[in-house]
Short mmCIF file of C-alpha atoms and ligand atoms in Angstrom, two decimals:
data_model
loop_
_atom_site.label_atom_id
_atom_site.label_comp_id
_atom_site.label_asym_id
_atom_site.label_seq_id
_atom_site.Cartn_x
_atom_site.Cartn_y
_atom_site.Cartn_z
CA UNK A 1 -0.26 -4.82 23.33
CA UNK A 2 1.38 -1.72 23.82
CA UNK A 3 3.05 -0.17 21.13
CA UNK A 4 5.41 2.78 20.58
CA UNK A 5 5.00 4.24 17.61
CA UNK A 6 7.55 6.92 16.76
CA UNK A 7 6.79 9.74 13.57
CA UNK A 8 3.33 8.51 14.20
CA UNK A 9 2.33 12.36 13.44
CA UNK A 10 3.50 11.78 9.75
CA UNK A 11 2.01 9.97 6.79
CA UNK A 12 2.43 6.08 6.86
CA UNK A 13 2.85 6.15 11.05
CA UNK A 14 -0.32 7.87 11.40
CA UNK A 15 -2.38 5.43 9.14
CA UNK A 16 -0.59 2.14 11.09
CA UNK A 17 -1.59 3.93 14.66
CA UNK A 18 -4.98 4.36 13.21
CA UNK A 19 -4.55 0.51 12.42
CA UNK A 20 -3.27 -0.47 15.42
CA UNK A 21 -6.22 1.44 17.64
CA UNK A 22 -8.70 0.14 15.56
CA UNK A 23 -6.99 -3.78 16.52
CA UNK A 24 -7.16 -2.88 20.44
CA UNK A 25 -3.78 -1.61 20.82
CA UNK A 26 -3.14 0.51 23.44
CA UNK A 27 -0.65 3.11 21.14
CA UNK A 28 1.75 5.78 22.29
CA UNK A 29 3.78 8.36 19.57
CA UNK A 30 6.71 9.96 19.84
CA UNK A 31 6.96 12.25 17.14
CA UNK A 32 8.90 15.82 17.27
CA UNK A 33 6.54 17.31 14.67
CA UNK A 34 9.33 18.54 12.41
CA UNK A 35 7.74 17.22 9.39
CA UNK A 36 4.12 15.38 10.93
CA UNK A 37 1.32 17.28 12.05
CA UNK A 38 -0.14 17.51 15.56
CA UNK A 39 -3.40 17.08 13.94
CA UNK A 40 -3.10 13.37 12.52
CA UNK A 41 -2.61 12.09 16.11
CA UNK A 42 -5.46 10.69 17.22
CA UNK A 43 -6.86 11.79 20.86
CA UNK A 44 -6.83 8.36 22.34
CA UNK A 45 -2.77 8.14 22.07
CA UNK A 46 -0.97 9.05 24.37
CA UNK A 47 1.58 12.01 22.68
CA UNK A 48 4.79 12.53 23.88
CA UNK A 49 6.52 15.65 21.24
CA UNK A 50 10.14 14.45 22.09
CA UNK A 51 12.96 14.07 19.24
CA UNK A 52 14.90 11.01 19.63
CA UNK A 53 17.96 12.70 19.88
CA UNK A 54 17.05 13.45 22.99
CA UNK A 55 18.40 10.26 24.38
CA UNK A 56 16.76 10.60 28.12
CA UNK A 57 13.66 11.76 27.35
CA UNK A 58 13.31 8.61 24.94
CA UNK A 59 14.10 6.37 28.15
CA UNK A 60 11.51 8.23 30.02
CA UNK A 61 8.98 7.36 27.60
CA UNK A 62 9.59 3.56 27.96
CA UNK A 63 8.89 3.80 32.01
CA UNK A 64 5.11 3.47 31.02
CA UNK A 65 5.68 0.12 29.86
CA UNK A 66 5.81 -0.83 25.89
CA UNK A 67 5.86 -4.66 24.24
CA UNK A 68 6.92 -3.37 20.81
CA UNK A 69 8.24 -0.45 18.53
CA UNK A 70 7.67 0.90 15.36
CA UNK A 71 9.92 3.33 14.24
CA UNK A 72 8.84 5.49 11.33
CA UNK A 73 10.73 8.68 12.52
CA UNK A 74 13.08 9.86 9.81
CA UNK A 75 14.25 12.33 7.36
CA UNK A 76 12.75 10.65 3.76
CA UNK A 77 13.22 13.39 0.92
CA UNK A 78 16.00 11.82 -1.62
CA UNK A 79 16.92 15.12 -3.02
CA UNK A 80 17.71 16.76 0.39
CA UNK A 81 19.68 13.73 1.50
CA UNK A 82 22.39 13.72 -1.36
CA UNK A 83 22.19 17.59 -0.77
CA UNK A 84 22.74 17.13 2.85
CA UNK A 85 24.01 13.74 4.05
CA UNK A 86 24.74 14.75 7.05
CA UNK A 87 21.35 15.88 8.50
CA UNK A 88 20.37 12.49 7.35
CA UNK A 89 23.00 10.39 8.29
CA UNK A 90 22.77 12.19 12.02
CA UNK A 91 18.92 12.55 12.55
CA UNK A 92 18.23 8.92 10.78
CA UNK A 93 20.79 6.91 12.53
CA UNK A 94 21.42 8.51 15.40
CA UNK A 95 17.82 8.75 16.27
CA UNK A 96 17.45 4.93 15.89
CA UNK A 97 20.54 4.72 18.24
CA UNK A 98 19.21 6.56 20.99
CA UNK A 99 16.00 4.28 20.29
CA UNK A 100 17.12 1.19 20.79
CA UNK A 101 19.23 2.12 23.31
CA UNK A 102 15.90 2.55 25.01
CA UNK A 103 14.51 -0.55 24.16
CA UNK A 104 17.64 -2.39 25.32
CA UNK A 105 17.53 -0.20 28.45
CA UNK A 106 13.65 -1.07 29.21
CA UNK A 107 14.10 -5.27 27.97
CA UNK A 108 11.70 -4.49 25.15
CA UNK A 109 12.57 -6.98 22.12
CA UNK A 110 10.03 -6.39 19.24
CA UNK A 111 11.15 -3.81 16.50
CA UNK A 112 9.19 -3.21 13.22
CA UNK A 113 11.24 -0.66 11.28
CA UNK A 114 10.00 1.37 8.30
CA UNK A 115 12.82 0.72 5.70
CA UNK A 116 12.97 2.00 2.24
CA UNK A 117 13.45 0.42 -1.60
CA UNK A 118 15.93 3.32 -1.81
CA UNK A 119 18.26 0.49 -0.04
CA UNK A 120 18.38 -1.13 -4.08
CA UNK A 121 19.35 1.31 -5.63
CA UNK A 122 19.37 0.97 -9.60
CA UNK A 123 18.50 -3.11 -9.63
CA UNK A 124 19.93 -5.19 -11.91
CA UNK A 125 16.73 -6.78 -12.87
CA UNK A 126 12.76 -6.90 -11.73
CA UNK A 127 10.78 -7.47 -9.84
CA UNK A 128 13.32 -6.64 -7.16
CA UNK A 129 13.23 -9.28 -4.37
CA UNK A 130 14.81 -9.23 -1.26
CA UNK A 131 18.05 -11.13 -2.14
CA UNK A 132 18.22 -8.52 -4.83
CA UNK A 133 22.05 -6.79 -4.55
CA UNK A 134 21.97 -3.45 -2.02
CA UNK A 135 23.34 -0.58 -3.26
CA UNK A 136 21.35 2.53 -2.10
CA UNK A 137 22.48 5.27 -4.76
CA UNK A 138 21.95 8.59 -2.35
CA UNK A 139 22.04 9.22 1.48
CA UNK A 140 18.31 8.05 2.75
CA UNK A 141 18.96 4.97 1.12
CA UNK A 142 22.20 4.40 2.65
CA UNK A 143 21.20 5.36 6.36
CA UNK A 144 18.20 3.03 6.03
CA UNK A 145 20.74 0.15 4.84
CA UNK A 146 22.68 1.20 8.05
CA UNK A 147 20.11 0.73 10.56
CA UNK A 148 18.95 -2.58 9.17
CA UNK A 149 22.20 -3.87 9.35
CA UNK A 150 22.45 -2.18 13.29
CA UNK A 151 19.15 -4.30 13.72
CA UNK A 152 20.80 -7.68 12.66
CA UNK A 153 24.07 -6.74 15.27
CA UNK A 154 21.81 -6.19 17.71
CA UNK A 155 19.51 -9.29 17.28
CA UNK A 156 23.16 -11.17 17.77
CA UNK A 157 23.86 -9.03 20.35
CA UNK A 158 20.68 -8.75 22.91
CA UNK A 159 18.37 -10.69 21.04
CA UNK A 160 16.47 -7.86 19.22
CA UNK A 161 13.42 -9.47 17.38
CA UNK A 162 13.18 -6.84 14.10
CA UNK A 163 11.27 -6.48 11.02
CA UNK A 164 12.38 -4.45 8.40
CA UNK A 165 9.55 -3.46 5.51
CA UNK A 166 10.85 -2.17 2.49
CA UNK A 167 8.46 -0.13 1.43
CA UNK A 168 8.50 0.56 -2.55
CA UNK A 169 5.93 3.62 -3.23
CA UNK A 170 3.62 4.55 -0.56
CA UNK A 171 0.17 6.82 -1.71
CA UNK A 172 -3.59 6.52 -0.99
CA UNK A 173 -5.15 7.47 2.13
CA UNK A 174 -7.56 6.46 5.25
CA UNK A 175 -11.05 8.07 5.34
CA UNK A 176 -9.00 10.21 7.89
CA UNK A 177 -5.47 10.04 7.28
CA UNK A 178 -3.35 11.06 4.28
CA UNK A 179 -0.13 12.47 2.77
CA UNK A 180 0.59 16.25 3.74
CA UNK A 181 4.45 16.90 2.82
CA UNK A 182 5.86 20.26 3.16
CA UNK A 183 6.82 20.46 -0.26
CA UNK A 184 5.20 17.86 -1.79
CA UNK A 185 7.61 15.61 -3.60
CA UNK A 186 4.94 12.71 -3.96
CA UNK A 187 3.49 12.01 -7.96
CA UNK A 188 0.50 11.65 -6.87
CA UNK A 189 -0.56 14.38 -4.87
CA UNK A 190 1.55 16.58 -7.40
CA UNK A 191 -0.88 14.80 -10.03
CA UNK A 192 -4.18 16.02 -7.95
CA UNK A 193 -3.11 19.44 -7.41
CA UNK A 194 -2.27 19.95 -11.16
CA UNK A 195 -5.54 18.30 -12.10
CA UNK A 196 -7.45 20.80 -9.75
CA UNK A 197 -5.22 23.98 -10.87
CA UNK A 198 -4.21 24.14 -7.42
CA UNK A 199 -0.74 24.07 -8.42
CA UNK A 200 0.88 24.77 -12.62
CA UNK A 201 1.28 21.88 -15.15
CA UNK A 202 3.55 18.64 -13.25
CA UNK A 203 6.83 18.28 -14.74
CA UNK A 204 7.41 14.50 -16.32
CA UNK A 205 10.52 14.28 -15.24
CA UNK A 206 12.04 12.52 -18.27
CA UNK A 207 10.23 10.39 -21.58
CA UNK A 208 13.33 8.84 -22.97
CA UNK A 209 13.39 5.65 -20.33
CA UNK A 210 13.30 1.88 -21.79
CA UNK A 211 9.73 1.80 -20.81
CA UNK A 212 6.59 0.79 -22.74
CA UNK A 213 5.81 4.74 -23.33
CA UNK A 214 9.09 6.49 -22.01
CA UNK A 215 7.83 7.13 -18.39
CA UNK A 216 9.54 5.88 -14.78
CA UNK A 217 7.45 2.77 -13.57
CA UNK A 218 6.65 2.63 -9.70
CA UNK A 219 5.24 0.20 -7.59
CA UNK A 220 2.20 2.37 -6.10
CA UNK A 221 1.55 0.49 -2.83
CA UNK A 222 -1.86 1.56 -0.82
CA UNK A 223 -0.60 2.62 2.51
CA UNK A 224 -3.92 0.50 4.15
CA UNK A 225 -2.12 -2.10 2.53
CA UNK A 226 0.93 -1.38 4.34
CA UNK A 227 -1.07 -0.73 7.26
CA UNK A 228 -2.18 -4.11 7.81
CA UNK A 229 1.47 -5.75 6.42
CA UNK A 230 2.31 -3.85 10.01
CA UNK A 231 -0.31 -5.41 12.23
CA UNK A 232 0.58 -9.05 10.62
CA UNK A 233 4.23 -8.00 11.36
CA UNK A 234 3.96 -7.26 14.64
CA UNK A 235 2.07 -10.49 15.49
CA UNK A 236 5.65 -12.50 13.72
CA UNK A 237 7.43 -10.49 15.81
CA UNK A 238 6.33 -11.48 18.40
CA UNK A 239 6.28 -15.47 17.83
CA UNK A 240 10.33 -14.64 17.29
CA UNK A 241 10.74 -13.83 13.59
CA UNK A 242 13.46 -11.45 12.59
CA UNK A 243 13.92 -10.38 9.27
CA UNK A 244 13.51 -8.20 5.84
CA UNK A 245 10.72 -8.12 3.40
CA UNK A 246 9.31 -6.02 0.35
CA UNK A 247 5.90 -4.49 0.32
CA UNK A 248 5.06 -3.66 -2.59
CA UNK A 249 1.80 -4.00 -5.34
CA UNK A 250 3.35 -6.20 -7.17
CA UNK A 251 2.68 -4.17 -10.77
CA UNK A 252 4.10 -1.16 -11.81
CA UNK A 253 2.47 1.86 -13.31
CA UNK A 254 4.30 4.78 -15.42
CA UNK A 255 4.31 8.31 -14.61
CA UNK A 256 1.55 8.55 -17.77
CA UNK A 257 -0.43 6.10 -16.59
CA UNK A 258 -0.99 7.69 -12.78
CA UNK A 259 -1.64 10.89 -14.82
CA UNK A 260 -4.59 8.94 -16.89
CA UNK A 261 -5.71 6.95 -14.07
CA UNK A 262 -6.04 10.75 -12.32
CA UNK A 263 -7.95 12.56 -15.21
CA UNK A 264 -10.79 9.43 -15.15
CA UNK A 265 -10.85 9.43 -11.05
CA UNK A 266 -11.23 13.41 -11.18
CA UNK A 267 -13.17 13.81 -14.34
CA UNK A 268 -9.97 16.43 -14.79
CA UNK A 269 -6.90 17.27 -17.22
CA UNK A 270 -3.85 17.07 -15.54
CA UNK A 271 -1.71 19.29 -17.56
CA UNK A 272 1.80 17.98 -17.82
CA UNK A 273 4.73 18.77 -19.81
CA UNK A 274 7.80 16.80 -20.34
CA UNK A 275 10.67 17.80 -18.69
CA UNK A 276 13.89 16.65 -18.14
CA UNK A 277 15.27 13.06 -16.05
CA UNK A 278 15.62 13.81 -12.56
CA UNK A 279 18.73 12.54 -11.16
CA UNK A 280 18.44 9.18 -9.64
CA UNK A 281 15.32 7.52 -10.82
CA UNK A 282 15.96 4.29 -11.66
CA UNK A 283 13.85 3.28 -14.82
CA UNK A 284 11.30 0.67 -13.18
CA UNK A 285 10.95 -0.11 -9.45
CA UNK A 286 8.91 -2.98 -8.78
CA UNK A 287 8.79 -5.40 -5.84
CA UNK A 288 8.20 -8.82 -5.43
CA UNK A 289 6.42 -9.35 -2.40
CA UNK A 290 5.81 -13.26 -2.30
CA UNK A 291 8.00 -13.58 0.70
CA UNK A 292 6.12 -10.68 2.60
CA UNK A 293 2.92 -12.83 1.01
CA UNK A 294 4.05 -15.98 2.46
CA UNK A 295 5.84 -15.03 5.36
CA UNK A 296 2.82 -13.11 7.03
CA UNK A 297 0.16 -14.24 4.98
CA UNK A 298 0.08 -10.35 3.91
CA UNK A 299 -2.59 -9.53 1.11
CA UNK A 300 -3.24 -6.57 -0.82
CA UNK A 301 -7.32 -5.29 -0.68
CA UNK A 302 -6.44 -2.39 -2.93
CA UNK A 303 -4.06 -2.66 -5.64
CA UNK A 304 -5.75 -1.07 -8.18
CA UNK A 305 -3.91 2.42 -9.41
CA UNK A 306 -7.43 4.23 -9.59
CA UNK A 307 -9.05 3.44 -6.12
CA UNK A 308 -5.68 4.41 -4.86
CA UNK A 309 -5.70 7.99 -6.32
CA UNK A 310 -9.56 8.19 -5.31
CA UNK A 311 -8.83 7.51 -1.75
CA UNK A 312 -5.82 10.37 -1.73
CA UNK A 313 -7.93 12.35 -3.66
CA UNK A 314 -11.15 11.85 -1.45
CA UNK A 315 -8.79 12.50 1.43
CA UNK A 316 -7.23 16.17 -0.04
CA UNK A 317 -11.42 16.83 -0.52
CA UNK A 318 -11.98 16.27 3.36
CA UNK A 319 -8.42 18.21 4.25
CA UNK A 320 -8.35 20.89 0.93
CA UNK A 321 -5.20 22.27 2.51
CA UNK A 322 -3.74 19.67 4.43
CA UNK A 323 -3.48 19.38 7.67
CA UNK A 324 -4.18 22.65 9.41
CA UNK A 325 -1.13 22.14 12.00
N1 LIG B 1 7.71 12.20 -10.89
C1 LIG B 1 7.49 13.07 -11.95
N2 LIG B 1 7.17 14.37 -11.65
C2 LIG B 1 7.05 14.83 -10.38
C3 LIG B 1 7.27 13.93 -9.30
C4 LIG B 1 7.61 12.62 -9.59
O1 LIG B 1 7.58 12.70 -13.12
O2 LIG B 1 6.78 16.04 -10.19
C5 LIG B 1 8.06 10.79 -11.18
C6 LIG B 1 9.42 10.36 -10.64
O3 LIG B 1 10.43 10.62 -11.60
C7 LIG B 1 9.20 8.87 -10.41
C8 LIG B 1 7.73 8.77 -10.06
O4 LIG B 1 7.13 9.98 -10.52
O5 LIG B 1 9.41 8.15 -11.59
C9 LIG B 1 7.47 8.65 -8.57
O6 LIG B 1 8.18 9.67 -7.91
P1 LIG B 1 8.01 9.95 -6.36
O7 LIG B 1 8.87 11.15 -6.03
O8 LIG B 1 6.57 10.02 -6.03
O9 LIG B 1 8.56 8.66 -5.65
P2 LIG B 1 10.00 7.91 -5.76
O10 LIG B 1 9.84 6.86 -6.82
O11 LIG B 1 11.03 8.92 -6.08
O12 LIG B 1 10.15 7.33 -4.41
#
């Protein structure tokens, strides 16, 4: 098939093109390299550097024919989105606008959209499933909510096929694609780079949560995990299923415990100090993913925390700065 993949320059869209090549897709990205890297696009795409805003050149790009879309292009940093709701709120949903105006434009039906646990919020209970109440508790979360609900208007509109994946916490790596944020945000590469010096002792941010040793829990999902939840998604799509699910690991791990599974991976200390809540987390995070299980017989290869740090850590050895553009 061939499939559009837009921010496939950044993190999780470069590892599902990777995926997608590797299955015999013919793969195009439209990425405008605001936050991905020019670098993590492989040669054999075709590249088109457009931003989605840019509602005509998005058009143009469906004139070479596309079956289906995955749209990974957004704005993702929490912090910056309460700070500034409206670069999210316009970027986020207005890129997906122009997007599937395209779509609608060219006839293309088939939409797998990168969607967010953010659209929770603080859950009344775990593990969160996807009937769970939605009540995204800052700006990223909110726009994400937005454009699933968009997707569900326009499936009753035009009959839009989509599939929303709520992702709960990406890390890990490909042998050639990994997590390069500029700043890092991310626990675990902040966990590497203290455990290598490259960086000063990671903040905890809080040790007073009703947890087993004070620390946030997070569902640590291995983005070749998600990878291949996106290449079973595509093929539902395409048989005519619309809908949500979770991806997640299915366990949760504290912050302490990602720092311990780090020191045995790297043979390092990570020095840490405790520092205060940040505002927002929500205690424990964790998904249930049975319906993503059942739905597209999705299974996890890697759950475990430590071959998940080794394969972002392994990755930061092969790029010890990150991407160089
Ligand atoms: N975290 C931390 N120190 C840091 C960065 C993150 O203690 O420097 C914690 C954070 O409070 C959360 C977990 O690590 O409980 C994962 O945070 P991250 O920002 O990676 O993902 P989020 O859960 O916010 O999507």
């Amino acid at each position: 098939m061939k499939i559009l993949v837009t921010g496939g320059a950044g993190y999780i869209g470069s590892v599902v093109s990777e995926y997608l090549l590797e299955e015999g897709h013919e793969v195009a990205v439209v990425d405008n390299l605001s936050t991905g890297h020019a670098e993590a696009v492989d040669p054999r795409i075709r590249f088109h550097k457009i931003d989605l805003l840019d509602r005509a050149a998005v058009v143009k790009v469906f004139d070479s024919g596309v079956d289906a879309v995955c749209h990974f292009a957004a704005f993702s940093q929490v912090g910056e989105s309460v700070a500034d709701p409206l670069k999210y709120w316009h970027n986020n949903v207005s890129g997906a606008l122009s997007l599937l105006s395209g779509m609608k434009y060219a006839g293309v039906r088939h939409f797998l959209f990168s969607s967010t646990a953010a659209v929770y919020g603080e859950p009344e209970s775990t593990p969160i499933t996807e009937e769970s109440r939605l009540a995204p508790v800052n700006a990223y979360g909110n726009t994400k909510l937005s454009i699933e609900r968009l997707l569900a208007d326009c499936r009753k509109g035009w009959g839009l096929n989509s599939l929303s994946l709520r992702y709960f916490n990406a890390a890990g790596a490909s042998d050639i694609h990994g997590e390069d944020h500029r700043p890092e945000t991310h626990l675990i590469p902040l966990v590497l780079d203290a455990a290598y010096g490259r960086r000063g002792e990671l903040a905890v941010f809080g040790n007073d949560y009703p947890t087993s040793d004070g620390t946030c829990v997070r569902d640590y999902i291995h983005v070749k995990d998600l990878a291949t939840a996106h290449l079973l998604g595509i093929d539902k799509l395409v048989e005519g299923y619309s809908g949500v699910l979770n991806l997640g690991n299915g366990r949760g791990f504290s912050v302490l415990e990602v720092i311990s599974a780090a020191s045995r991976v790297t043979g390092k200390e990570v020095p840490f100090r405790i520092g205060a809540r940040r505002d927002g987390d929500p205690a424990v995070l964790v998904a249930s993913s049975e319906k993503a299980e059942d739905i597209l017989g999705w299974k996890r290869e890697y759950p475990g925390i430590e071959e998940i740090i080794e394969d972002a850590d392994s990755w930061r050895k092969r790029f010890p700065g990150g991407y160089s553009s």
